[in-house]
Structure formats: C-alpha cells, structure tokens
mmCIF file of N, CA and C in Angstrom:
data_model
loop_
_atom_site.group_PDB
_atom_site.id
_atom_site.type_symbol
_atom_site.label_atom_id
_atom_site.label_comp_id
_atom_site.label_asym_id
_atom_site.label_seq_id
_atom_site.Cartn_x
_atom_site.Cartn_y
_atom_site.Cartn_z
ATOM 1 N N MET A 1 -8.958 50.647 -12.270
ATOM 2 C CA MET A 1 -8.198 49.680 -11.364
ATOM 3 C C MET A 1 -9.349 48.747 -10.921
ATOM 4 N N LEU A 2 -8.998 47.495 -11.044
ATOM 5 C CA LEU A 2 -9.758 46.361 -10.699
ATOM 6 C C LEU A 2 -9.640 46.247 -9.090
ATOM 7 N N VAL A 3 -10.834 46.288 -8.329
ATOM 8 C CA VAL A 3 -11.005 46.206 -7.015
ATOM 9 C C VAL A 3 -11.388 44.716 -6.539
ATOM 10 N N LEU A 4 -10.299 44.111 -5.916
ATOM 11 C CA LEU A 4 -10.714 42.671 -5.474
ATOM 12 C C LEU A 4 -11.000 42.588 -4.054
ATOM 13 N N ARG A 5 -11.225 43.607 -3.210
ATOM 14 C CA ARG A 5 -11.567 43.593 -1.837
ATOM 15 C C ARG A 5 -12.878 42.777 -1.550
ATOM 16 N N GLU A 6 -13.786 42.913 -2.635
ATOM 17 C CA GLU A 6 -15.023 42.279 -2.449
ATOM 18 C C GLU A 6 -15.110 40.731 -2.608
ATOM 19 N N HIS A 7 -13.884 40.236 -3.064
ATOM 20 C CA HIS A 7 -13.644 38.868 -3.268
ATOM 21 C C HIS A 7 -12.770 38.314 -2.048
ATOM 22 N N TYR A 8 -13.293 37.259 -1.329
ATOM 23 C CA TYR A 8 -12.448 36.741 -0.332
ATOM 24 C C TYR A 8 -11.660 35.526 -0.948
ATOM 25 N N PRO A 9 -10.369 35.421 -0.790
ATOM 26 C CA PRO A 9 -9.565 34.353 -1.218
ATOM 27 C C PRO A 9 -9.764 33.091 -0.271
ATOM 28 N N VAL A 10 -9.408 31.946 -0.920
ATOM 29 C CA VAL A 10 -9.653 30.791 -0.170
ATOM 30 C C VAL A 10 -8.415 30.695 1.005
ATOM 31 N N ASP A 11 -7.296 31.118 0.487
ATOM 32 C CA ASP A 11 -6.199 31.247 1.282
ATOM 33 C C ASP A 11 -5.816 32.608 1.616
ATOM 34 N N THR A 12 -5.615 32.755 2.785
ATOM 35 C CA THR A 12 -5.390 34.295 3.212
ATOM 36 C C THR A 12 -3.937 34.646 3.302
ATOM 37 N N VAL A 13 -3.119 33.689 3.276
ATOM 38 C CA VAL A 13 -1.537 33.970 3.290
ATOM 39 C C VAL A 13 -0.939 33.283 2.195
ATOM 40 N N PRO A 14 -0.310 34.197 1.379
ATOM 41 C CA PRO A 14 0.294 33.624 0.176
ATOM 42 C C PRO A 14 1.468 32.627 0.537
ATOM 43 N N PRO A 15 1.785 31.645 -0.204
ATOM 44 C CA PRO A 15 2.935 30.831 0.064
ATOM 45 C C PRO A 15 4.224 31.487 0.015
ATOM 46 N N ARG A 16 5.070 30.961 0.888
ATOM 47 C CA ARG A 16 6.522 31.528 0.912
ATOM 48 C C ARG A 16 7.416 30.328 0.578
ATOM 49 N N ASN A 17 8.517 30.563 -0.075
ATOM 50 C CA ASN A 17 9.482 29.641 -0.146
ATOM 51 C C ASN A 17 10.516 29.472 1.048
ATOM 52 N N ASP A 18 9.920 29.195 2.117
ATOM 53 C CA ASP A 18 10.882 29.219 3.403
ATOM 54 C C ASP A 18 10.890 27.761 3.856
ATOM 55 N N GLY A 19 10.435 26.687 3.175
ATOM 56 C CA GLY A 19 10.401 25.358 3.733
ATOM 57 C C GLY A 19 11.594 24.668 3.426
ATOM 58 N N PRO A 20 11.798 23.475 3.706
ATOM 59 C CA PRO A 20 13.057 22.719 3.557
ATOM 60 C C PRO A 20 13.398 22.701 1.985
ATOM 61 N N THR A 21 14.736 22.862 1.864
ATOM 62 C CA THR A 21 15.274 22.813 0.456
ATOM 63 C C THR A 21 15.437 21.435 0.094
ATOM 64 N N LEU A 22 15.042 21.127 -1.384
ATOM 65 C CA LEU A 22 15.275 19.783 -1.726
ATOM 66 C C LEU A 22 16.750 19.653 -2.213
ATOM 67 N N THR A 23 17.336 18.657 -1.876
ATOM 68 C CA THR A 23 18.800 18.493 -2.128
ATOM 69 C C THR A 23 19.067 17.262 -3.089
ATOM 70 N N ASP A 24 20.278 17.148 -3.460
ATOM 71 C CA ASP A 24 20.577 16.039 -4.413
ATOM 72 C C ASP A 24 20.212 14.727 -3.707
ATOM 73 N N ALA A 25 20.286 14.619 -2.443
ATOM 74 C CA ALA A 25 20.166 13.357 -1.825
ATOM 75 C C ALA A 25 18.547 13.111 -1.956
ATOM 76 N N HIS A 26 17.692 14.165 -1.920
ATOM 77 C CA HIS A 26 16.347 13.817 -2.186
ATOM 78 C C HIS A 26 16.086 13.430 -3.627
ATOM 79 N N SER A 27 16.714 13.951 -4.495
ATOM 80 C CA SER A 27 16.555 13.607 -6.011
ATOM 81 C C SER A 27 17.021 12.222 -6.219
ATOM 82 N N THR A 28 18.216 11.897 -5.526
ATOM 83 C CA THR A 28 18.744 10.498 -5.771
ATOM 84 C C THR A 28 17.753 9.463 -5.196
ATOM 85 N N ALA A 29 17.241 9.708 -4.021
ATOM 86 C CA ALA A 29 16.447 8.711 -3.272
ATOM 87 C C ALA A 29 14.982 8.706 -4.119
ATOM 88 N N GLY A 30 14.568 9.771 -4.668
ATOM 89 C CA GLY A 30 13.316 9.524 -5.550
ATOM 90 C C GLY A 30 13.698 8.792 -6.778
ATOM 91 N N LEU A 31 14.652 9.057 -7.383
ATOM 92 C CA LEU A 31 15.033 8.361 -8.568
ATOM 93 C C LEU A 31 15.216 6.739 -8.318
ATOM 94 N N ARG A 32 15.915 6.510 -7.227
ATOM 95 C CA ARG A 32 16.135 5.032 -6.775
ATOM 96 C C ARG A 32 14.799 4.476 -6.602
ATOM 97 N N TRP A 33 13.846 5.124 -6.018
ATOM 98 C CA TRP A 33 12.505 4.490 -5.843
ATOM 99 C C TRP A 33 11.827 4.349 -7.143
ATOM 100 N N LEU A 34 11.971 5.370 -8.102
ATOM 101 C CA LEU A 34 11.250 5.351 -9.255
ATOM 102 C C LEU A 34 11.844 4.390 -10.243
ATOM 103 N N PHE A 35 13.133 4.100 -10.243
ATOM 104 C CA PHE A 35 13.743 3.049 -11.095
ATOM 105 C C PHE A 35 13.241 1.586 -10.713
ATOM 106 N N ASP A 36 13.140 1.450 -9.341
ATOM 107 C CA ASP A 36 12.577 0.265 -8.877
ATOM 108 C C ASP A 36 11.154 0.008 -9.280
ATOM 109 N N ARG A 37 10.386 1.119 -9.166
ATOM 110 C CA ARG A 37 8.976 0.994 -9.497
ATOM 111 C C ARG A 37 8.699 0.869 -10.952
ATOM 112 N N ARG A 38 9.486 1.304 -11.729
ATOM 113 C CA ARG A 38 9.288 1.293 -13.102
ATOM 114 C C ARG A 38 9.057 -0.111 -13.569
ATOM 115 N N GLU A 39 9.855 -0.988 -13.033
ATOM 116 C CA GLU A 39 9.594 -2.501 -13.534
ATOM 117 C C GLU A 39 8.319 -3.058 -13.051
ATOM 118 N N ARG A 40 7.974 -2.597 -11.815
ATOM 119 C CA ARG A 40 6.718 -3.092 -11.185
ATOM 120 C C ARG A 40 5.547 -2.649 -11.826
ATOM 121 N N TRP A 41 5.645 -1.376 -12.328
ATOM 122 C CA TRP A 41 4.422 -0.800 -13.205
ATOM 123 C C TRP A 41 4.546 -1.004 -14.582
ATOM 124 N N GLY A 42 5.487 -1.786 -15.099
ATOM 125 C CA GLY A 42 5.555 -2.150 -16.563
ATOM 126 C C GLY A 42 5.842 -1.024 -17.410
ATOM 127 N N LEU A 43 6.701 -0.087 -16.911
ATOM 128 C CA LEU A 43 7.055 1.141 -17.703
ATOM 129 C C LEU A 43 8.493 0.885 -18.334
ATOM 130 N N THR A 44 8.585 1.273 -19.649
ATOM 131 C CA THR A 44 9.887 1.284 -20.229
ATOM 132 C C THR A 44 10.600 2.637 -19.788
ATOM 133 N N MET A 45 11.888 2.704 -20.298
ATOM 134 C CA MET A 45 12.547 3.991 -20.054
ATOM 135 C C MET A 45 12.041 5.147 -20.686
ATOM 136 N N ASP A 46 11.670 4.878 -21.833
ATOM 137 C CA ASP A 46 10.862 5.896 -22.675
ATOM 138 C C ASP A 46 9.603 6.377 -21.900
ATOM 139 N N ASP A 47 8.776 5.417 -21.337
ATOM 140 C CA ASP A 47 7.620 5.644 -20.716
ATOM 141 C C ASP A 47 7.857 6.622 -19.367
ATOM 142 N N LEU A 48 8.865 6.218 -18.785
ATOM 143 C CA LEU A 48 9.452 6.928 -17.579
ATOM 144 C C LEU A 48 9.752 8.363 -18.003
ATOM 145 N N GLY A 49 10.501 8.571 -19.075
ATOM 146 C CA GLY A 49 10.886 9.879 -19.520
ATOM 147 C C GLY A 49 9.762 10.718 -19.960
ATOM 148 N N THR A 50 8.600 10.019 -20.322
ATOM 149 C CA THR A 50 7.329 10.742 -20.559
ATOM 150 C C THR A 50 6.586 11.268 -19.333
ATOM 151 N N LEU A 51 6.723 10.352 -18.276
ATOM 152 C CA LEU A 51 6.011 10.847 -17.068
ATOM 153 C C LEU A 51 6.880 11.807 -16.205
ATOM 154 N N LEU A 52 8.083 11.899 -16.642
ATOM 155 C CA LEU A 52 8.938 12.904 -16.008
ATOM 156 C C LEU A 52 8.935 14.224 -16.729
ATOM 157 N N GLY A 53 8.246 14.337 -17.775
ATOM 158 C CA GLY A 53 8.212 15.571 -18.584
ATOM 159 C C GLY A 53 9.052 15.664 -19.812
ATOM 160 N N GLY A 54 9.324 14.493 -20.384
ATOM 161 C CA GLY A 54 10.043 14.585 -21.663
ATOM 162 C C GLY A 54 11.615 14.406 -21.489
ATOM 163 N N ILE A 55 12.019 13.561 -20.402
ATOM 164 C CA ILE A 55 13.452 13.280 -20.228
ATOM 165 C C ILE A 55 13.852 12.238 -21.134
ATOM 166 N N SER A 56 14.944 12.351 -21.789
ATOM 167 C CA SER A 56 15.470 11.445 -22.770
ATOM 168 C C SER A 56 15.870 10.066 -22.228
ATOM 169 N N ARG A 57 15.727 9.066 -22.911
ATOM 170 C CA ARG A 57 16.143 7.685 -22.398
ATOM 171 C C ARG A 57 17.831 7.726 -21.932
ATOM 172 N N ARG A 58 18.504 8.505 -22.661
ATOM 173 C CA ARG A 58 19.975 8.460 -22.500
ATOM 174 C C ARG A 58 20.216 9.242 -21.136
ATOM 175 N N THR A 59 19.419 10.341 -20.800
ATOM 176 C CA THR A 59 19.597 11.014 -19.581
ATOM 177 C C THR A 59 19.213 10.098 -18.469
ATOM 178 N N LEU A 60 18.002 9.365 -18.594
ATOM 179 C CA LEU A 60 17.549 8.554 -17.579
ATOM 180 C C LEU A 60 18.570 7.340 -17.270
ATOM 181 N N THR A 61 19.053 6.754 -18.361
ATOM 182 C CA THR A 61 20.048 5.702 -18.224
ATOM 183 C C THR A 61 21.250 6.225 -17.443
ATOM 184 N N GLY A 62 21.767 7.523 -17.826
ATOM 185 C CA GLY A 62 22.804 8.160 -17.043
ATOM 186 C C GLY A 62 22.592 8.348 -15.553
ATOM 187 N N TRP A 63 21.416 8.739 -15.256
ATOM 188 C CA TRP A 63 20.915 8.960 -13.883
ATOM 189 C C TRP A 63 20.825 7.578 -13.159
ATOM 190 N N GLN A 64 20.400 6.506 -13.820
ATOM 191 C CA GLN A 64 20.154 5.213 -13.189
ATOM 192 C C GLN A 64 21.655 4.799 -12.943
ATOM 193 N N ALA A 65 22.588 4.886 -13.759
ATOM 194 C CA ALA A 65 23.962 4.392 -13.577
ATOM 195 C C ALA A 65 24.504 5.162 -12.386
ATOM 196 N N LYS A 66 24.331 6.431 -12.328
ATOM 197 C CA LYS A 66 24.821 7.203 -11.031
ATOM 198 C C LYS A 66 24.223 6.696 -9.701
ATOM 199 N N VAL A 67 22.814 6.503 -9.847
ATOM 200 C CA VAL A 67 22.158 6.092 -8.571
ATOM 201 C C VAL A 67 22.590 4.647 -8.269
ATOM 202 N N ASN A 68 22.888 3.736 -9.180
ATOM 203 C CA ASN A 68 23.325 2.454 -8.905
ATOM 204 C C ASN A 68 24.747 2.388 -8.350
ATOM 205 N N ALA A 69 25.495 3.399 -8.877
ATOM 206 C CA ALA A 69 26.946 3.516 -8.369
ATOM 207 C C ALA A 69 27.004 4.204 -6.940
ATOM 208 N N GLY A 70 25.795 4.621 -6.444
ATOM 209 C CA GLY A 70 25.868 5.387 -5.095
ATOM 210 C C GLY A 70 26.194 6.836 -5.227
ATOM 211 N N ALA A 71 26.215 7.492 -6.438
ATOM 212 C CA ALA A 71 26.435 8.760 -6.705
ATOM 213 C C ALA A 71 25.070 9.621 -6.477
ATOM 214 N N THR A 72 25.146 10.866 -6.200
ATOM 215 C CA THR A 72 24.012 11.677 -6.201
ATOM 216 C C THR A 72 23.658 12.228 -7.476
ATOM 217 N N VAL A 73 22.473 12.596 -7.843
ATOM 218 C CA VAL A 73 21.896 13.115 -9.030
ATOM 219 C C VAL A 73 21.166 14.313 -8.648
ATOM 220 N N GLU A 74 21.279 15.433 -9.429
ATOM 221 C CA GLU A 74 20.609 16.593 -9.328
ATOM 222 C C GLU A 74 19.593 16.733 -10.399
ATOM 223 N N VAL A 75 18.333 16.886 -10.136
ATOM 224 C CA VAL A 75 17.259 17.068 -11.064
ATOM 225 C C VAL A 75 16.560 18.361 -10.809
ATOM 226 N N SER A 76 15.662 18.703 -11.869
ATOM 227 C CA SER A 76 15.028 19.971 -11.791
ATOM 228 C C SER A 76 13.875 19.871 -10.784
ATOM 229 N N ARG A 77 13.246 20.958 -10.358
ATOM 230 C CA ARG A 77 12.214 21.102 -9.507
ATOM 231 C C ARG A 77 10.976 20.355 -10.147
ATOM 232 N N ASP A 78 10.839 20.586 -11.505
ATOM 233 C CA ASP A 78 9.687 19.983 -12.124
ATOM 234 C C ASP A 78 9.808 18.376 -12.070
ATOM 235 N N VAL A 79 10.947 17.889 -12.235
ATOM 236 C CA VAL A 79 11.223 16.375 -12.198
ATOM 237 C C VAL A 79 10.896 15.938 -10.862
ATOM 238 N N MET A 80 11.296 16.608 -9.771
ATOM 239 C CA MET A 80 11.010 16.439 -8.368
ATOM 240 C C MET A 80 9.577 16.311 -8.133
ATOM 241 N N ASP A 81 8.891 17.270 -8.599
ATOM 242 C CA ASP A 81 7.389 17.349 -8.280
ATOM 243 C C ASP A 81 6.808 16.138 -8.897
ATOM 244 N N ARG A 82 7.127 15.865 -10.194
ATOM 245 C CA ARG A 82 6.636 14.664 -10.776
ATOM 246 C C ARG A 82 6.939 13.327 -10.231
ATOM 247 N N ILE A 83 8.213 13.150 -9.641
ATOM 248 C CA ILE A 83 8.394 12.026 -8.899
ATOM 249 C C ILE A 83 7.536 11.898 -7.628
ATOM 250 N N SER A 84 7.426 13.107 -6.932
ATOM 251 C CA SER A 84 6.526 13.243 -5.787
ATOM 252 C C SER A 84 5.092 12.834 -6.151
ATOM 253 N N LEU A 85 4.594 13.218 -7.172
ATOM 254 C CA LEU A 85 3.182 12.839 -7.570
ATOM 255 C C LEU A 85 3.114 11.340 -7.830
ATOM 256 N N LEU A 86 3.992 10.655 -8.606
ATOM 257 C CA LEU A 86 4.167 9.375 -8.701
ATOM 258 C C LEU A 86 4.142 8.557 -7.447
ATOM 259 N N LEU A 87 4.980 9.029 -6.573
ATOM 260 C CA LEU A 87 5.070 8.356 -5.218
ATOM 261 C C LEU A 87 3.792 8.489 -4.558
ATOM 262 N N GLY A 88 2.994 9.681 -4.661
ATOM 263 C CA GLY A 88 1.804 9.820 -3.964
ATOM 264 C C GLY A 88 0.777 8.838 -4.712
ATOM 265 N N ILE A 89 0.778 8.691 -5.910
ATOM 266 C CA ILE A 89 -0.153 7.675 -6.680
ATOM 267 C C ILE A 89 0.121 6.280 -6.246
ATOM 268 N N HIS A 90 1.347 5.889 -5.948
ATOM 269 C CA HIS A 90 1.803 4.512 -5.560
ATOM 270 C C HIS A 90 1.306 4.420 -4.154
ATOM 271 N N LYS A 91 1.442 5.470 -3.225
ATOM 272 C CA LYS A 91 0.810 5.366 -1.832
ATOM 273 C C LYS A 91 -0.563 5.013 -1.812
ATOM 274 N N ALA A 92 -1.220 5.996 -2.631
ATOM 275 C CA ALA A 92 -2.707 5.915 -2.604
ATOM 276 C C ALA A 92 -3.318 4.534 -3.019
ATOM 277 N N LEU A 93 -2.545 3.997 -4.095
ATOM 278 C CA LEU A 93 -2.962 2.716 -4.550
ATOM 279 C C LEU A 93 -2.785 1.629 -3.688
ATOM 280 N N THR A 94 -1.541 1.647 -2.882
ATOM 281 C CA THR A 94 -1.272 0.881 -1.912
ATOM 282 C C THR A 94 -2.296 0.779 -0.714
ATOM 283 N N LEU A 95 -2.586 2.025 -0.284
ATOM 284 C CA LEU A 95 -3.542 2.235 0.721
ATOM 285 C C LEU A 95 -4.937 1.706 0.498
ATOM 286 N N ILE A 96 -5.302 1.819 -0.912
ATOM 287 C CA ILE A 96 -6.742 1.387 -1.278
ATOM 288 C C ILE A 96 -6.759 -0.262 -1.469
ATOM 289 N N ALA A 97 -5.529 -0.823 -1.749
ATOM 290 C CA ALA A 97 -5.480 -2.203 -1.943
ATOM 291 C C ALA A 97 -5.696 -2.927 -0.535
ATOM 292 N N PRO A 98 -6.272 -4.047 -0.519
ATOM 293 C CA PRO A 98 -6.218 -4.807 0.943
ATOM 294 C C PRO A 98 -4.796 -5.018 1.394
ATOM 295 N N SER A 99 -4.745 -4.975 2.674
ATOM 296 C CA SER A 99 -3.362 -5.047 3.383
ATOM 297 C C SER A 99 -2.696 -6.421 3.025
ATOM 298 N N GLY A 100 -1.406 -6.110 2.624
ATOM 299 C CA GLY A 100 -0.668 -7.247 2.202
ATOM 300 C C GLY A 100 -0.698 -7.627 0.706
ATOM 301 N N HIS A 101 -1.418 -6.766 -0.110
ATOM 302 C CA HIS A 101 -1.582 -7.165 -1.535
ATOM 303 C C HIS A 101 -0.993 -5.978 -2.366
ATOM 304 N N GLU A 102 0.113 -5.662 -2.181
ATOM 305 C CA GLU A 102 0.888 -4.519 -3.030
ATOM 306 C C GLU A 102 0.766 -4.837 -4.565
ATOM 307 N N ASN A 103 0.792 -6.180 -4.877
ATOM 308 C CA ASN A 103 0.711 -6.665 -6.236
ATOM 309 C C ASN A 103 -0.589 -6.225 -6.791
ATOM 310 N N MET A 104 -1.676 -6.213 -6.145
ATOM 311 C CA MET A 104 -2.847 -5.684 -6.611
ATOM 312 C C MET A 104 -2.823 -4.158 -6.916
ATOM 313 N N ALA A 105 -2.204 -3.395 -6.131
ATOM 314 C CA ALA A 105 -1.933 -2.018 -6.427
ATOM 315 C C ALA A 105 -1.201 -1.848 -7.707
ATOM 316 N N ASN A 106 -0.184 -2.533 -7.903
ATOM 317 C CA ASN A 106 0.582 -2.609 -9.143
ATOM 318 C C ASN A 106 -0.293 -2.788 -10.257
ATOM 319 N N GLU A 107 -1.128 -3.996 -10.224
ATOM 320 C CA GLU A 107 -1.983 -4.299 -11.269
ATOM 321 C C GLU A 107 -3.097 -3.041 -11.586
ATOM 322 N N TRP A 108 -3.457 -2.468 -10.463
ATOM 323 C CA TRP A 108 -4.471 -1.401 -10.877
ATOM 324 C C TRP A 108 -3.786 -0.171 -11.581
ATOM 325 N N PHE A 109 -2.584 0.053 -11.442
ATOM 326 C CA PHE A 109 -1.869 0.966 -12.179
ATOM 327 C C PHE A 109 -1.920 0.473 -13.635
ATOM 328 N N GLN A 110 -1.763 -0.803 -14.110
ATOM 329 C CA GLN A 110 -1.645 -1.141 -15.316
ATOM 330 C C GLN A 110 -2.784 -1.547 -16.220
ATOM 331 N N LYS A 111 -3.802 -1.857 -15.354
ATOM 332 C CA LYS A 111 -5.178 -2.405 -15.971
ATOM 333 C C LYS A 111 -6.185 -1.324 -15.870
ATOM 334 N N PRO A 112 -7.202 -1.304 -16.829
ATOM 335 C CA PRO A 112 -8.193 -0.434 -16.974
ATOM 336 C C PRO A 112 -8.883 -0.218 -15.580
ATOM 337 N N VAL A 113 -9.188 0.815 -15.151
ATOM 338 C CA VAL A 113 -10.048 1.146 -13.706
ATOM 339 C C VAL A 113 -11.159 1.981 -13.907
ATOM 340 N N ASP A 114 -12.072 1.707 -13.004
ATOM 341 C CA ASP A 114 -13.308 2.728 -13.087
ATOM 342 C C ASP A 114 -13.064 3.974 -12.332
ATOM 343 N N LEU A 115 -12.314 4.932 -12.861
ATOM 344 C CA LEU A 115 -11.942 6.198 -12.400
ATOM 345 C C LEU A 115 -12.619 7.219 -13.209
ATOM 346 N N VAL A 116 -13.178 8.230 -12.690
ATOM 347 C CA VAL A 116 -13.867 9.359 -13.366
ATOM 348 C C VAL A 116 -12.989 9.898 -14.399
ATOM 349 N N GLY A 117 -13.538 9.809 -15.701
ATOM 350 C CA GLY A 117 -12.814 10.496 -16.823
ATOM 351 C C GLY A 117 -11.787 9.673 -17.518
ATOM 352 N N LEU A 118 -11.479 8.435 -17.019
ATOM 353 C CA LEU A 118 -10.295 7.698 -17.740
ATOM 354 C C LEU A 118 -10.879 6.860 -18.961
ATOM 355 N N GLN A 119 -12.365 6.778 -18.955
ATOM 356 C CA GLN A 119 -12.949 6.133 -20.164
ATOM 357 C C GLN A 119 -12.282 4.807 -20.532
ATOM 358 N N GLY A 120 -12.168 3.957 -19.540
ATOM 359 C CA GLY A 120 -11.688 2.560 -19.875
ATOM 360 C C GLY A 120 -10.193 2.396 -19.818
ATOM 361 N N LEU A 121 -9.433 3.402 -19.789
ATOM 362 C CA LEU A 121 -8.065 3.409 -19.799
ATOM 363 C C LEU A 121 -7.420 2.920 -18.413
ATOM 364 N N SER A 122 -6.264 2.486 -18.514
ATOM 365 C CA SER A 122 -5.520 2.149 -17.199
ATOM 366 C C SER A 122 -4.870 3.583 -16.680
ATOM 367 N N ILE A 123 -4.482 3.629 -15.520
ATOM 368 C CA ILE A 123 -3.824 4.884 -15.053
ATOM 369 C C ILE A 123 -2.667 5.038 -15.897
ATOM 370 N N LYS A 124 -1.841 4.006 -16.023
ATOM 371 C CA LYS A 124 -0.547 4.158 -16.772
ATOM 372 C C LYS A 124 -0.843 4.729 -18.199
ATOM 373 N N SER A 125 -1.839 4.050 -18.914
ATOM 374 C CA SER A 125 -2.251 4.528 -20.370
ATOM 375 C C SER A 125 -2.509 5.973 -20.339
ATOM 376 N N TYR A 126 -3.480 6.285 -19.363
ATOM 377 C CA TYR A 126 -3.836 7.617 -19.300
ATOM 378 C C TYR A 126 -2.701 8.728 -19.016
ATOM 379 N N LEU A 127 -1.743 8.386 -18.193
ATOM 380 C CA LEU A 127 -0.689 9.353 -17.925
ATOM 381 C C LEU A 127 0.282 9.340 -19.091
ATOM 382 N N LEU A 128 0.615 8.309 -19.738
ATOM 383 C CA LEU A 128 1.324 8.310 -20.864
ATOM 384 C C LEU A 128 0.763 9.086 -22.053
ATOM 385 N N GLU A 129 -0.582 8.898 -22.199
ATOM 386 C CA GLU A 129 -1.216 9.568 -23.207
ATOM 387 C C GLU A 129 -1.274 11.146 -23.067
ATOM 388 N N GLN A 130 -1.325 11.488 -21.777
ATOM 389 C CA GLN A 130 -1.470 12.940 -21.584
ATOM 390 C C GLN A 130 -0.143 13.471 -21.324
ATOM 391 N N GLY A 131 0.689 12.814 -20.592
ATOM 392 C CA GLY A 131 2.085 13.304 -20.385
ATOM 393 C C GLY A 131 2.357 14.619 -19.724
ATOM 394 N N SER A 132 1.204 15.059 -18.874
ATOM 395 C CA SER A 132 1.210 16.330 -18.356
ATOM 396 C C SER A 132 1.285 16.240 -16.833
ATOM 397 N N MET A 133 1.771 17.337 -16.166
ATOM 398 C CA MET A 133 1.659 17.417 -14.734
ATOM 399 C C MET A 133 0.227 17.583 -14.260
ATOM 400 N N GLU A 134 -0.624 18.075 -14.971
ATOM 401 C CA GLU A 134 -2.141 18.043 -14.675
ATOM 402 C C GLU A 134 -2.632 16.644 -14.629
ATOM 403 N N ALA A 135 -2.225 15.778 -15.470
ATOM 404 C CA ALA A 135 -2.642 14.549 -15.414
ATOM 405 C C ALA A 135 -2.230 13.661 -14.257
ATOM 406 N N LEU A 136 -1.034 13.972 -13.871
ATOM 407 C CA LEU A 136 -0.510 13.352 -12.653
ATOM 408 C C LEU A 136 -1.427 13.927 -11.329
ATOM 409 N N TYR A 137 -1.472 15.180 -11.360
ATOM 410 C CA TYR A 137 -2.370 15.759 -10.235
ATOM 411 C C TYR A 137 -3.933 15.192 -10.273
ATOM 412 N N TYR A 138 -4.345 15.092 -11.421
ATOM 413 C CA TYR A 138 -5.708 14.465 -11.503
ATOM 414 C C TYR A 138 -5.874 13.011 -10.948
ATOM 415 N N ILE A 139 -4.914 12.233 -11.242
ATOM 416 C CA ILE A 139 -4.999 10.805 -10.805
ATOM 417 C C ILE A 139 -4.742 10.839 -9.311
ATOM 418 N N ARG A 140 -3.807 11.679 -8.928
ATOM 419 C CA ARG A 140 -3.482 11.857 -7.431
ATOM 420 C C ARG A 140 -4.661 12.225 -6.574
ATOM 421 N N ARG A 141 -5.241 13.322 -7.062
ATOM 422 C CA ARG A 141 -6.488 13.686 -6.350
ATOM 423 C C ARG A 141 -7.597 12.625 -6.297
ATOM 424 N N ASN A 142 -7.849 12.058 -7.425
ATOM 425 C CA ASN A 142 -8.849 11.086 -7.408
ATOM 426 C C ASN A 142 -8.552 9.817 -6.615
ATOM 427 N N LEU A 143 -7.337 9.360 -6.491
ATOM 428 C CA LEU A 143 -6.941 8.327 -5.706
ATOM 429 C C LEU A 143 -7.202 8.591 -4.194
ATOM 430 N N ASP A 144 -6.705 9.838 -3.948
ATOM 431 C CA ASP A 144 -6.661 10.230 -2.612
ATOM 432 C C ASP A 144 -8.136 10.428 -2.018
ATOM 433 N N ALA A 145 -9.123 10.827 -3.018
ATOM 434 C CA ALA A 145 -10.528 10.926 -2.639
ATOM 435 C C ALA A 145 -11.113 9.477 -2.461
ATOM 436 N N MET A 146 -10.738 8.571 -3.253
ATOM 437 C CA MET A 146 -11.216 7.166 -3.179
ATOM 438 C C MET A 146 -10.839 6.672 -1.810
ATOM 439 N N ARG A 147 -9.679 6.943 -1.387
ATOM 440 C CA ARG A 147 -9.193 6.273 0.002
ATOM 441 C C ARG A 147 -9.674 7.052 1.130
ATOM 442 N N GLY A 148 -10.397 8.220 1.005
ATOM 443 C CA GLY A 148 -10.957 8.984 2.091
ATOM 444 C C GLY A 148 -9.962 9.778 2.922
#
C-alpha cells in the first residue's frame, strides 16, 4: 500500500458540491452574453461551437433563437464552464485595456499578442486551433497574471 502521509497536499479540504446550483437562467444569461460577444470577437457560429467543445451550428442556432425569444436554455456543465472561462478572458482583457477602450480589448482577442507560448498567434486563433478546455484555462491564467 502506498503511504501518502509524508506528502502534504496544497489543499487540505477536498471540494464539495454544496455551492450554488447553476440553473437554466444562468445558462441563458451566459449564452446571451456569448452571442453578443461573438460578433465583437469576430467569431463565426462554427468558431463558437469549437470554443464550446464541439457544439454544432444547428444546436447553437437553436439556442440563439430560444435566447432571443426570451426562453431559457439548458446546457451541460462543460459548456457552462467554457462560457465562464470565455467571460473571464473578456474581463481580463477589459481590465488590461486602458479605461474606456473596450474596443482595444476586442482587438487584442483577434490580433497576435505577445503572450507566453502563443508563438505569434492571436488568442482567438490559439483557442480555435487547440479547441480544448486546457487552452481556455491557459489563456485565462496568463491574462489574469498580466493584470496582477
């Protein structure tokens, strides 16, 4: 038997799922924001599907129709996590940009940036090329580090 007592964990209390439950209203609000952001970030519906983990254009179009009609939409936890990461990326870019220059933050998403490991790609190109949750986390962590 492997003895782990000699190793001290970083977190001493394991996470529990006793926080607030995500509802369809949360999903709908996240999608509403994302559909609006899509155009500002120069994303096609196919691009958005890639960022959300391989969601089809048909499904996204259906979700958008429901959101626009004021109906709620239920999405998976994975999709909600991805929306949350994209929202965090937006927030970090906005906080890094000079006050009142949100357009600059939108440009930084689309243009090549000097970010560790992107090798001259834009955030958008990198995320679409990778298409993974890990890539979303990578960008989010690096932008958060840049803003301090």
